[in-house]
PDB file of C-alpha atoms in Angstrom:
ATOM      1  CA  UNK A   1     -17.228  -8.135   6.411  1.00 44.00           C
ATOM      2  CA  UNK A   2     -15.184  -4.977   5.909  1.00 63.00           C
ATOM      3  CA  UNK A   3     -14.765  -3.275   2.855  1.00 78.00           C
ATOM      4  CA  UNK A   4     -10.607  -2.784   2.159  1.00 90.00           C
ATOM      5  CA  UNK A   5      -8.812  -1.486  -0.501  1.00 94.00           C
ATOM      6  CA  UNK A   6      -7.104  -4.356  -2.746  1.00 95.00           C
ATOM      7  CA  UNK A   7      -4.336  -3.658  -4.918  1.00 97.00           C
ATOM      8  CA  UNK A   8      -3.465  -6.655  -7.703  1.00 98.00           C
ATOM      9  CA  UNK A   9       0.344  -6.187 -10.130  1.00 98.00           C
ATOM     10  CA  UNK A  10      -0.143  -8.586 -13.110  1.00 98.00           C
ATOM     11  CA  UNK A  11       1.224  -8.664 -16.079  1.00 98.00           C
ATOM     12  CA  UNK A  12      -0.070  -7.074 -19.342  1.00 96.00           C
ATOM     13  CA  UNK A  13      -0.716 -10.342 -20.838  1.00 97.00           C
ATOM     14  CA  UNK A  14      -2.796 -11.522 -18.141  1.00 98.00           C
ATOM     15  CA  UNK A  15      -5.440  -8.650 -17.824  1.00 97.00           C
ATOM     16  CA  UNK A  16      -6.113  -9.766 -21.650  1.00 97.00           C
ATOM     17  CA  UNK A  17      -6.344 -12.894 -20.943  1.00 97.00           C
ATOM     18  CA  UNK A  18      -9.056 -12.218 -18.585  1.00 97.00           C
ATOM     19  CA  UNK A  19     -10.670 -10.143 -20.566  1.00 96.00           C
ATOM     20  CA  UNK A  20     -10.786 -12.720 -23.223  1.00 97.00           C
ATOM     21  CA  UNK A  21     -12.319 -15.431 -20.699  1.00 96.00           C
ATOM     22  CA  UNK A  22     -15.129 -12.894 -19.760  1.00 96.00           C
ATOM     23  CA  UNK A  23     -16.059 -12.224 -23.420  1.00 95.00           C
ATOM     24  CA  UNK A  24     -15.959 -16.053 -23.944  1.00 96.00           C
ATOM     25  CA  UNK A  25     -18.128 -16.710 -20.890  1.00 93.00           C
ATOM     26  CA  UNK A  26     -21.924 -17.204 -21.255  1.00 92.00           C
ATOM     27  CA  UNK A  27     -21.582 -15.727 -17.558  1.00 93.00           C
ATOM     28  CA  UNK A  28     -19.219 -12.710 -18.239  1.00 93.00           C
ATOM     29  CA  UNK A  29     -16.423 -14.855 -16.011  1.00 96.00           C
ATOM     30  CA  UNK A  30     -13.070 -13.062 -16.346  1.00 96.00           C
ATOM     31  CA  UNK A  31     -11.358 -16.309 -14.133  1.00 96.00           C
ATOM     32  CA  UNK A  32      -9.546 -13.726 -12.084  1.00 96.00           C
ATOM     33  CA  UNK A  33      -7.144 -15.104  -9.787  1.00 96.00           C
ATOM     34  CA  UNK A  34      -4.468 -13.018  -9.370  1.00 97.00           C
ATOM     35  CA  UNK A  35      -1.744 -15.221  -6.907  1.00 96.00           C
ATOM     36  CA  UNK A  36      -1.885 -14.079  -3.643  1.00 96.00           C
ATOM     37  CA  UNK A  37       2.011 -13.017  -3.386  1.00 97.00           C
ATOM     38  CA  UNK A  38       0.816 -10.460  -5.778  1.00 98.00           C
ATOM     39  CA  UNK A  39      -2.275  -9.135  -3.699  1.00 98.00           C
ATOM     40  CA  UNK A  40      -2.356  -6.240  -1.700  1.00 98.00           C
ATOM     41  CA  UNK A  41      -4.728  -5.315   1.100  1.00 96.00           C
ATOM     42  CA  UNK A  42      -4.559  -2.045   2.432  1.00 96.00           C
ATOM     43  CA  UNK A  43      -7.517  -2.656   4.795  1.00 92.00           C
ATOM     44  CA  UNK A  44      -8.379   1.693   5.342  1.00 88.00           C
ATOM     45  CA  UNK A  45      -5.438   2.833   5.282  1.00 94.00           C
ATOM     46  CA  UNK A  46      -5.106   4.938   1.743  1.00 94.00           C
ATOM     47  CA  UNK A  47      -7.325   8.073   3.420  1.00 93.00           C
ATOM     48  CA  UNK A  48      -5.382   7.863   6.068  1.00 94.00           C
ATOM     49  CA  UNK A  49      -1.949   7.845   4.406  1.00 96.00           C
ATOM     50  CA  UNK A  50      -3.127  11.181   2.354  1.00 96.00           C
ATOM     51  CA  UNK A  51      -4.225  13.058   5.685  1.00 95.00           C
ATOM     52  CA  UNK A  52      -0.512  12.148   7.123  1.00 96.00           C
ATOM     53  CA  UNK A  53       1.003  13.948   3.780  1.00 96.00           C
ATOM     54  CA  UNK A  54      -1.703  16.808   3.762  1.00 95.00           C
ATOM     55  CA  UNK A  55      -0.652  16.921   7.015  1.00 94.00           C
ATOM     56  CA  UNK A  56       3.166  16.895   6.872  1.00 94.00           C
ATOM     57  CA  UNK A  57       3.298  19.405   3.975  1.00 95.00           C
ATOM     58  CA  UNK A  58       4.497  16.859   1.149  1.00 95.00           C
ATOM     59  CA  UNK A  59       4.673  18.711  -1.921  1.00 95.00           C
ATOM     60  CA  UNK A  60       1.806  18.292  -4.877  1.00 96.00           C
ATOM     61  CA  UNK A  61       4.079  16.190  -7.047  1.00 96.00           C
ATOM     62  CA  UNK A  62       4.424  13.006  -4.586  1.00 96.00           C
ATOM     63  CA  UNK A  63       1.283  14.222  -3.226  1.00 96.00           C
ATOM     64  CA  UNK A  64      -0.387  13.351  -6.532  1.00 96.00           C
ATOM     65  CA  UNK A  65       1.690  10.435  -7.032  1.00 97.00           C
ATOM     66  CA  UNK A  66       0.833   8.507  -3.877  1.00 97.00           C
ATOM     67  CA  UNK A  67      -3.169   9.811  -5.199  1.00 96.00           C
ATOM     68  CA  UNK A  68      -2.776   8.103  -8.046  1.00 96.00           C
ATOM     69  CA  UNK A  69      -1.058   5.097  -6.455  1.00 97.00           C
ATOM     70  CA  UNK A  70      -4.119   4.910  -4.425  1.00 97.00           C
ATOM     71  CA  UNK A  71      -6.965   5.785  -7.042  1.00 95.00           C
ATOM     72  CA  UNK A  72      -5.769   4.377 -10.113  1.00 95.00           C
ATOM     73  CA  UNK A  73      -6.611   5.582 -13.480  1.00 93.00           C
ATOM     74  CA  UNK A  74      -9.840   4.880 -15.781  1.00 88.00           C
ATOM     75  CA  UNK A  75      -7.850   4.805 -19.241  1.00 89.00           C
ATOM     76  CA  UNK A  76      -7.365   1.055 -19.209  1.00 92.00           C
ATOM     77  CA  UNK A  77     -11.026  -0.457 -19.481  1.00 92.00           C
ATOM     78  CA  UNK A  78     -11.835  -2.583 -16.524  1.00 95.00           C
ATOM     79  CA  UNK A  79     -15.762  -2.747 -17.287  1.00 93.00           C
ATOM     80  CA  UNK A  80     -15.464  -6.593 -17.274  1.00 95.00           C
ATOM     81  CA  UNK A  81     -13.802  -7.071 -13.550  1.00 95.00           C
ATOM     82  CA  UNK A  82     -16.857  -5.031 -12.755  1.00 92.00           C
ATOM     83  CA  UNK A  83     -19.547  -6.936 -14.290  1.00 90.00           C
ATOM     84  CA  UNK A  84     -22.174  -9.335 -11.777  1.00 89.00           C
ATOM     85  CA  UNK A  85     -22.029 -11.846 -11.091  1.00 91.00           C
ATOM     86  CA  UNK A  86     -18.694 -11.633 -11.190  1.00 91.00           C
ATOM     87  CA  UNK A  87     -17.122  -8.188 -10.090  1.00 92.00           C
ATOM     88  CA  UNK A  88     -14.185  -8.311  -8.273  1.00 92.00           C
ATOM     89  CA  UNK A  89     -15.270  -4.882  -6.041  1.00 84.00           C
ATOM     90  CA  UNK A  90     -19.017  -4.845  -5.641  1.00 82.00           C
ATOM     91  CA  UNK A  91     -18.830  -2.676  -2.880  1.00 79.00           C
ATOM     92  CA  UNK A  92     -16.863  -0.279  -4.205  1.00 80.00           C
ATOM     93  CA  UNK A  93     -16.375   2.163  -7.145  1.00 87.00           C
ATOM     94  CA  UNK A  94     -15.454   0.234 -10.609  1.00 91.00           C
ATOM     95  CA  UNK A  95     -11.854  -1.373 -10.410  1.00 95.00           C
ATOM     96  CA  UNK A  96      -9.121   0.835 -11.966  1.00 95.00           C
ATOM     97  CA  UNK A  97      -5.699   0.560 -13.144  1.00 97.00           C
ATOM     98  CA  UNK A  98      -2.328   1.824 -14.031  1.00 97.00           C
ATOM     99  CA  UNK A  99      -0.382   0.872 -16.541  1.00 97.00           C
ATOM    100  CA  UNK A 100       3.387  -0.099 -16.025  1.00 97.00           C
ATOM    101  CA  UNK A 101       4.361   3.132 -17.095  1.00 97.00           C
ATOM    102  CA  UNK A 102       2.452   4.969 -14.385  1.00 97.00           C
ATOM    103  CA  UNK A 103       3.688   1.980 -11.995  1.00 98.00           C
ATOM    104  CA  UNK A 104       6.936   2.789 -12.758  1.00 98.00           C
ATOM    105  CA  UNK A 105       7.024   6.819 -12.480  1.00 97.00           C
ATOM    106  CA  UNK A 106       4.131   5.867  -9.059  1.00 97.00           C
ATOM    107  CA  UNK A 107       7.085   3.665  -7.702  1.00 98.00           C
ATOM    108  CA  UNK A 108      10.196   6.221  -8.080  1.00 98.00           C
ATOM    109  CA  UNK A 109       8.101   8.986  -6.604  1.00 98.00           C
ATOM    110  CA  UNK A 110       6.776   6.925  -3.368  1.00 98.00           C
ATOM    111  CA  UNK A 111      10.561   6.070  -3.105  1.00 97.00           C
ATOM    112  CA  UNK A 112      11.122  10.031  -2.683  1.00 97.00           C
ATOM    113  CA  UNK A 113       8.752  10.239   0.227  1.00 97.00           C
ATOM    114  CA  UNK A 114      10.268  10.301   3.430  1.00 97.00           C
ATOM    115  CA  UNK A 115       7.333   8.835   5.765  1.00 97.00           C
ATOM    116  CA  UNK A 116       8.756   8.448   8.733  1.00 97.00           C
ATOM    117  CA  UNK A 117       9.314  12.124   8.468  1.00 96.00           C
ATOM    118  CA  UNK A 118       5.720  13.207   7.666  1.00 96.00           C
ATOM    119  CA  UNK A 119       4.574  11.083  10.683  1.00 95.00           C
ATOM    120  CA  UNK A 120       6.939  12.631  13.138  1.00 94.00           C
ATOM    121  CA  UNK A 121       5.671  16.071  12.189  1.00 93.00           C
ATOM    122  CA  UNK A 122       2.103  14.464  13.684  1.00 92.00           C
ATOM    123  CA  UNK A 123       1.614  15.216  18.084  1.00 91.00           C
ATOM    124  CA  UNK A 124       3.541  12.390  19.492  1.00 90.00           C
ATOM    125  CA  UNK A 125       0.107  11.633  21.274  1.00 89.00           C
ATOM    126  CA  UNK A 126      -1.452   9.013  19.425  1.00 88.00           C
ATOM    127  CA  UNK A 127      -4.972   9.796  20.425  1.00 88.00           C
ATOM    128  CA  UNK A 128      -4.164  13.405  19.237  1.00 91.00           C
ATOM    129  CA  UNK A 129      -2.280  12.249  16.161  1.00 88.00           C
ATOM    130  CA  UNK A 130      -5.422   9.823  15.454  1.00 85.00           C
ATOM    131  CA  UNK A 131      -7.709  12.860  16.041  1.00 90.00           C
ATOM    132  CA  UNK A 132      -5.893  15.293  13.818  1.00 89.00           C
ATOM    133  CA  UNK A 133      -6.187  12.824  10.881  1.00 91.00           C
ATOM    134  CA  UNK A 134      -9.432  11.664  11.452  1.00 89.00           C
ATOM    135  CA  UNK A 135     -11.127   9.252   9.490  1.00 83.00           C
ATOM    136  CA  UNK A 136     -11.846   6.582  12.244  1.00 83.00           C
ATOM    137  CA  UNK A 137      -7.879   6.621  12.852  1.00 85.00           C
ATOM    138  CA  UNK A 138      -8.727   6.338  17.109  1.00 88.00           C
ATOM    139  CA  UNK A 139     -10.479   3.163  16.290  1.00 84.00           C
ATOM    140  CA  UNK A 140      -7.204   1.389  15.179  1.00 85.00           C
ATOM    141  CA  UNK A 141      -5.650  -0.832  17.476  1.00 82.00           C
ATOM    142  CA  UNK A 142      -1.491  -0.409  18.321  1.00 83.00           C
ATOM    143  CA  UNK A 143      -1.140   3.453  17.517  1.00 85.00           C
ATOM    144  CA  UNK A 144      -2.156   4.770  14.065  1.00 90.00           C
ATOM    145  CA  UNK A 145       1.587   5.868  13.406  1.00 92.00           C
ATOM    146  CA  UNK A 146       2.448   2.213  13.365  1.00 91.00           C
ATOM    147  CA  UNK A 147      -0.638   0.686  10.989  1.00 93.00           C
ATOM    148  CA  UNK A 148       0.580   3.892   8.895  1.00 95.00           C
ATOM    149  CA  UNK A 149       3.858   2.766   8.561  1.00 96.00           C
ATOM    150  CA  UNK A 150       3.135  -0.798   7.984  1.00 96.00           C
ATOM    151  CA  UNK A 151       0.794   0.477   5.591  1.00 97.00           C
ATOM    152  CA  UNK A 152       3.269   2.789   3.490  1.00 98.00           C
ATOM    153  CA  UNK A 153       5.739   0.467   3.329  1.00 98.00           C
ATOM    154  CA  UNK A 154       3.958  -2.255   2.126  1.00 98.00           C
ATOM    155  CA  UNK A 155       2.595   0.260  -0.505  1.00 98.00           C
ATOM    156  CA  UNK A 156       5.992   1.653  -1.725  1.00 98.00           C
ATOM    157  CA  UNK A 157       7.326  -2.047  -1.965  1.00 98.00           C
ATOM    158  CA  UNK A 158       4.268  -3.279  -3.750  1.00 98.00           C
ATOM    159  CA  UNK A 159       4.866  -0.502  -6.332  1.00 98.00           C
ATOM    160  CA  UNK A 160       8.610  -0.804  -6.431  1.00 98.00           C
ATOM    161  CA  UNK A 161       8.088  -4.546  -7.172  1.00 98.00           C
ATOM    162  CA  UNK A 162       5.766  -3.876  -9.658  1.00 98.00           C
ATOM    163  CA  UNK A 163       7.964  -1.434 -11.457  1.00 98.00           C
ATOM    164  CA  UNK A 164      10.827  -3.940 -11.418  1.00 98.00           C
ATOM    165  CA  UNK A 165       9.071  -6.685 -13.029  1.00 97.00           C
ATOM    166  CA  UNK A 166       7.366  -3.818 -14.928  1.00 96.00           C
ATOM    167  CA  UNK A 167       3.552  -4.972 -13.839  1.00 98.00           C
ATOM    168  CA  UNK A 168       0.710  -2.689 -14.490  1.00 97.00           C
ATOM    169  CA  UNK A 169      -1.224  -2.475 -10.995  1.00 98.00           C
ATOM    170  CA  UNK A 170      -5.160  -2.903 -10.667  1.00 97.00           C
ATOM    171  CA  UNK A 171      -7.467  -1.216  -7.562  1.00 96.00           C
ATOM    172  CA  UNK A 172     -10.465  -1.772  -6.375  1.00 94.00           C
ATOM    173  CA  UNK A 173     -12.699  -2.307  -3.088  1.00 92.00           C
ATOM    174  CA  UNK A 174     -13.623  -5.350  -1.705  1.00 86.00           C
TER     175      UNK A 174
END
């Protein structure tokens, strides 16, 4: 089984609550269960996506922004999603999160990036493309600009969701 990068918006309220269920639990069992409309996998994509705008020349602002988007941040304590027998990304580093704040300012800045651009700066070649950004992107089936732009898109309307409902947004590997 692969190890992908999941991406989870939940309310505020909820993230308590499942910290409260892991300090009740004998087992450390934060019952999380996110619903699946609000899960996203973005297989191996978020390298990827931050070669293309390295790449392209985005500018450090958005550049940081889609980082961050991808990353997280460690300021909201997520040592109980990360606890055995229960963690949610044992394969990974320990789940982060941003808070709906950062979802919101992550969300108007991913808006600003122009993707389609930054991939048509790439060699129309897709093996070359997939060599300049490297990373395993000439193992991906269909043409890497294409899983890219799947991939961003699904990102930006993830976060723009997330912004509107205001969510706060938890990462981790899985």
């Amino acid at each position: 089984m692969a190890v992908t990068q999941q991406l989870a918006r939940i309310p505020v309220e909820y993230l308590a609550a499942c910290r409260q269920s892991a300090d009740a639990s004998a087992e450390g069992d934060p019952f999380w269960d996110p619903p699946s409309a609000d899960v996203l996998d973005l297989d191996w994509a978020p390298v990827l996506l931050e070669r293309v705008c390295e790449l392209g020349g985005l500018d450090d602002v958005r550049r940081h922004a889609l980082h961050q988007a991808l990353d997280g941040d460690t300021v909201i304590d997520l040592a109980f999603l990360n606890t055995p027998p229960h963690a949610i990304g044992p394969f990974g580093p320990a789940p982060t999160a941003l808070s709906p704040a950062q979802v919101a300012l992550a969300a108007e800045l991913l808006d600003q990036i122009d993707f389609p651009a930054l991939l048509a700066a790439l060699p129309a070649d897709q093996a070359t493309a997939a060599s300049l950004i490297g990373n395993g992107a000439e193992n991906i089936a269909g043409g890497v600009t294409a899983y890219l732009l799947e991939h961003f898109t699904a990102l930006r309307e993830f976060y723009r969701t997330a912004s509107q409902r205001p969510l706060l947004v938890v990462l981790w590997w899985d």
